[in-house]
Tab-separated table of C-alpha atoms in Angstrom:
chain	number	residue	atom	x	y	z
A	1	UNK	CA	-3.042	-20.268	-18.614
A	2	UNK	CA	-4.743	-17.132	-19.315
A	3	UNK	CA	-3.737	-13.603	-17.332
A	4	UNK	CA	-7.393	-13.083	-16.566
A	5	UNK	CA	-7.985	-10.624	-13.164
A	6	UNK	CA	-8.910	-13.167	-10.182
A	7	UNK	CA	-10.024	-10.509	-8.004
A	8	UNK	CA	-9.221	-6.138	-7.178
A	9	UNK	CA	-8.491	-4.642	-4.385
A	10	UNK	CA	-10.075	-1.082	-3.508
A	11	UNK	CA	-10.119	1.226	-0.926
A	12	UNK	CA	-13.175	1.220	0.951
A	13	UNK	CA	-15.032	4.400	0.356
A	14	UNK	CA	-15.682	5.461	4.474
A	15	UNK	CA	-11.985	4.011	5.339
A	16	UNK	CA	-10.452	6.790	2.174
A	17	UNK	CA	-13.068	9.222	3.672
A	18	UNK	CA	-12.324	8.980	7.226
A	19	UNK	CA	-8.309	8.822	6.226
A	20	UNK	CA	-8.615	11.935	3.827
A	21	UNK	CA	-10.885	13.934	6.703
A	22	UNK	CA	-8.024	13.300	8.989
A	23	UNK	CA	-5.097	14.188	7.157
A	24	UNK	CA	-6.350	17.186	6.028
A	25	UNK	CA	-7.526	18.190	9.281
A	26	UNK	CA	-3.984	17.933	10.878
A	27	UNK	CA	-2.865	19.901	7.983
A	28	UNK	CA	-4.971	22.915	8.382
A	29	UNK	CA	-4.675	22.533	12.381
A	30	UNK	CA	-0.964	23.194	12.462
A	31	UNK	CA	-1.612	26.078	9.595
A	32	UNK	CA	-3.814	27.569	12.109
A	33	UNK	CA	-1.269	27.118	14.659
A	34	UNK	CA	1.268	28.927	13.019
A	35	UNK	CA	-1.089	31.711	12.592
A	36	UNK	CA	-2.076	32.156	16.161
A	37	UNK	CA	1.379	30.808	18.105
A	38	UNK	CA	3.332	33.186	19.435
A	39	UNK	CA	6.831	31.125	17.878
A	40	UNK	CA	10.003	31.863	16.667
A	41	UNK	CA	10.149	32.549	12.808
A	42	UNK	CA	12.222	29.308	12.609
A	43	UNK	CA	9.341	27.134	14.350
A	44	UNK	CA	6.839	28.403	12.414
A	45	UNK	CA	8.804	27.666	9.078
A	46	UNK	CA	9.018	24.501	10.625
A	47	UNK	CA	5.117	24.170	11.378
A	48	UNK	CA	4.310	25.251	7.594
A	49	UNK	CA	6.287	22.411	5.977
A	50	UNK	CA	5.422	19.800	8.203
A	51	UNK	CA	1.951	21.389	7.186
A	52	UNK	CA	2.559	21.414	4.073
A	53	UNK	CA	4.097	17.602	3.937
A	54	UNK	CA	1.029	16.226	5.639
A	55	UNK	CA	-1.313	17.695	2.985
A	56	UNK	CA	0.852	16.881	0.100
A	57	UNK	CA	0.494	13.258	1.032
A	58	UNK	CA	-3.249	13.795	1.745
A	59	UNK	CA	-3.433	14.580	-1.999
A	60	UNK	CA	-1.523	11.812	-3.037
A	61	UNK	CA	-4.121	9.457	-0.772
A	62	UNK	CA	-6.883	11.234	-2.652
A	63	UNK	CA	-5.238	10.541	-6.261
A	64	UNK	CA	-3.857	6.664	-5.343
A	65	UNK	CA	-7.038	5.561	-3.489
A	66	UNK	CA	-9.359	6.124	-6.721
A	67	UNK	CA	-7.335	2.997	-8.279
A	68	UNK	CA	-7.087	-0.684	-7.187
A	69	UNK	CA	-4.867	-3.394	-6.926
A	70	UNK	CA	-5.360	-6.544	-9.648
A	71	UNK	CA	-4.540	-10.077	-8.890
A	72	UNK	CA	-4.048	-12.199	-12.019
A	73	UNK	CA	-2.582	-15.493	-12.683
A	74	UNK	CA	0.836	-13.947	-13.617
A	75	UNK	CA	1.004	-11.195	-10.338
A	76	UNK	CA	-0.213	-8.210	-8.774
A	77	UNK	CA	-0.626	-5.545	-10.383
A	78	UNK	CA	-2.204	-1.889	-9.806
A	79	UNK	CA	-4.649	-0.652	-12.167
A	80	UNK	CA	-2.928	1.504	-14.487
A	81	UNK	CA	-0.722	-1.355	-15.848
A	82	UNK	CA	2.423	-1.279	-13.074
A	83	UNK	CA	3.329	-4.308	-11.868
A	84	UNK	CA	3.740	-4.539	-8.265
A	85	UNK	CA	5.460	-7.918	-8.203
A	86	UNK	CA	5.247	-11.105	-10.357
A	87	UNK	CA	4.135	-14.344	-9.125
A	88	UNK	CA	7.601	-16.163	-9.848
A	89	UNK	CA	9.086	-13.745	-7.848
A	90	UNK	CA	6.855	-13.812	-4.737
A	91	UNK	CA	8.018	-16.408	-2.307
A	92	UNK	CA	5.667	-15.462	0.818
A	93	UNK	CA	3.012	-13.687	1.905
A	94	UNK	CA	2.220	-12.723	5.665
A	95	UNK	CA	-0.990	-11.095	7.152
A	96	UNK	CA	-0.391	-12.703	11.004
A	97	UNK	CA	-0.803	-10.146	14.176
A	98	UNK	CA	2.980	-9.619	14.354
A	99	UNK	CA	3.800	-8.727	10.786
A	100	UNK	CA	4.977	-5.622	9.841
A	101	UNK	CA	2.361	-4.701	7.723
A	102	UNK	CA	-0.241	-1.855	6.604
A	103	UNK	CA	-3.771	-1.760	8.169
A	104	UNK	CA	-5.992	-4.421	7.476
A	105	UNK	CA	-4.194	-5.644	4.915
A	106	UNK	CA	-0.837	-7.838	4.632
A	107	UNK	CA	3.089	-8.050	3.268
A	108	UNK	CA	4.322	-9.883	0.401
A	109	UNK	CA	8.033	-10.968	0.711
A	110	UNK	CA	10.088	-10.904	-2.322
A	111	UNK	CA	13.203	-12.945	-3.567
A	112	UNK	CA	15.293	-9.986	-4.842
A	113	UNK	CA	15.201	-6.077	-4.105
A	114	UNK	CA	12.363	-3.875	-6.292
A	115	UNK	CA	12.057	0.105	-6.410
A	116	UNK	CA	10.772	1.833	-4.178
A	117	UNK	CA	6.935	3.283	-4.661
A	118	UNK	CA	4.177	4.427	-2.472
A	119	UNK	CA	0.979	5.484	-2.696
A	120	UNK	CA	-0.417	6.027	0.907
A	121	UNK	CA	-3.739	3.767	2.213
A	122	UNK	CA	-2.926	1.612	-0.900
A	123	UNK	CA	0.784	0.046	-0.796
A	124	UNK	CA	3.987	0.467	-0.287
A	125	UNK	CA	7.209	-0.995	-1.669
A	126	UNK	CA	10.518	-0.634	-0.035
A	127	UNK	CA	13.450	-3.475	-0.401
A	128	UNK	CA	12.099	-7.193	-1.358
A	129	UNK	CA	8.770	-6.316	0.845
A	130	UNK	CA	5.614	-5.047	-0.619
A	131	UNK	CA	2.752	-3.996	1.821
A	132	UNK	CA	-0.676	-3.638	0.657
A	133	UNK	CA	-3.585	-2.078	2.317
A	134	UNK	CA	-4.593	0.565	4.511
A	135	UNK	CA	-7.629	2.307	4.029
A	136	UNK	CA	-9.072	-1.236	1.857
A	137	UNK	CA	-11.360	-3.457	3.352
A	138	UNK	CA	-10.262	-6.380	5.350
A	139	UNK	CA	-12.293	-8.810	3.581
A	140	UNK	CA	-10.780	-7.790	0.293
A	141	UNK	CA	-7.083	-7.793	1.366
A	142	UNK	CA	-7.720	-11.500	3.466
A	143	UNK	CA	-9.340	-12.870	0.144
A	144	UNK	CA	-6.775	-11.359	-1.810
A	145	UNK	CA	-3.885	-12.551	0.237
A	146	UNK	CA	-5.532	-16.043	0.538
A	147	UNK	CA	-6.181	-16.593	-3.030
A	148	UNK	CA	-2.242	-15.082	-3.781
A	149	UNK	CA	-1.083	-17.705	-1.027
A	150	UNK	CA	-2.917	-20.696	-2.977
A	151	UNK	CA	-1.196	-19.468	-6.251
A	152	UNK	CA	2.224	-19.469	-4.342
A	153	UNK	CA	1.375	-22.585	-2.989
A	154	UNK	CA	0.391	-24.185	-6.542
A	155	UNK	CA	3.287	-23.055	-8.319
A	156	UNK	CA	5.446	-24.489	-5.588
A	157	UNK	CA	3.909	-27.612	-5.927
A	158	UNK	CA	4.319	-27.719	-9.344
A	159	UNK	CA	8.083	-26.670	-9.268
A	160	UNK	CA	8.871	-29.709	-7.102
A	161	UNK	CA	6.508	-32.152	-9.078
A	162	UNK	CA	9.632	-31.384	-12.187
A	163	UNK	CA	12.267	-32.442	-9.485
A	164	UNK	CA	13.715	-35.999	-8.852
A	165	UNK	CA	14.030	-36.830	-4.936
């Protein structure tokens, strides 16, 4: 079985747009508070590094949103080569109403712990959960999460095909 790319995952360009435009409009909007507030030093120390928090991770949008997420035969993987999680150890992948999950896109359940990584509007991994999506199109991240559920669903198959009932 070849490790060809079944299909990517990318943000949408007016979702990263609209999600950049907002971010760094709250950012500059509590720098201009701080400027014109009549606060203690301590609360406007306070206002400057939540300031400066919310555009730090409007940068790292800007930098993580020009890649995309691969699915191949073997996993899921992000552009630049890191591997997000491996097909063998994948064993479920939720995109219902109730899941805890980023928008428009779904949550891929692990069976062990992996690092922890982010890059906001793309994914997010934290304990033996990965979320992907956010500012990617929900046709994309359906398709993709379909197409990783078949694969799941094929190599379960085929693990209990090798067993004697």
């Amino acid at each position: 079985m070849s490790d060809s790319v079944i299909t990517q995952l990318k943000a949408s360009p007016v979702r990263r747009g609209f999600a950049l435009l907002v971010m760094m409009l709250l950012g500059f909007l509590l720098l201009y508070l701080t400027m014109t507030t009549d606060a203690s030093f301590f609360h406007k120390v306070f206002l400057v590094a939540v300031a400066a928090a919310v555009l730090w991770m409007a940068r790292a949008m800007q930098r993580g949103t020009k890649g995309y997420i691969e699915l191949r035969n073997s996993g899921l993987f992000f552009e630049d080569g890191r591997t997000l999680a491996l097909i063998d150890d994948i064993t479920r992948v939720e995109r219902g109403v109730f899941a805890f999950k980023p928008s428009n896109g779904f949550v891929v359940s692990l069976k062990q712990k992996t690092d922890r990584a982010w890059i906001p509007g793309m994914y997010w991994k934290f304990g033996a959960r990965i979320g992907i999506g956010g500012v990617t199109a929900p046709s994309d991240a359906k398709f993709m999460s379909d197409t990783l559920a078949v694969l799941i669903a094929e190599r379960e198959g085929s693990s209990l095909m090798g067993m004697k009932l």
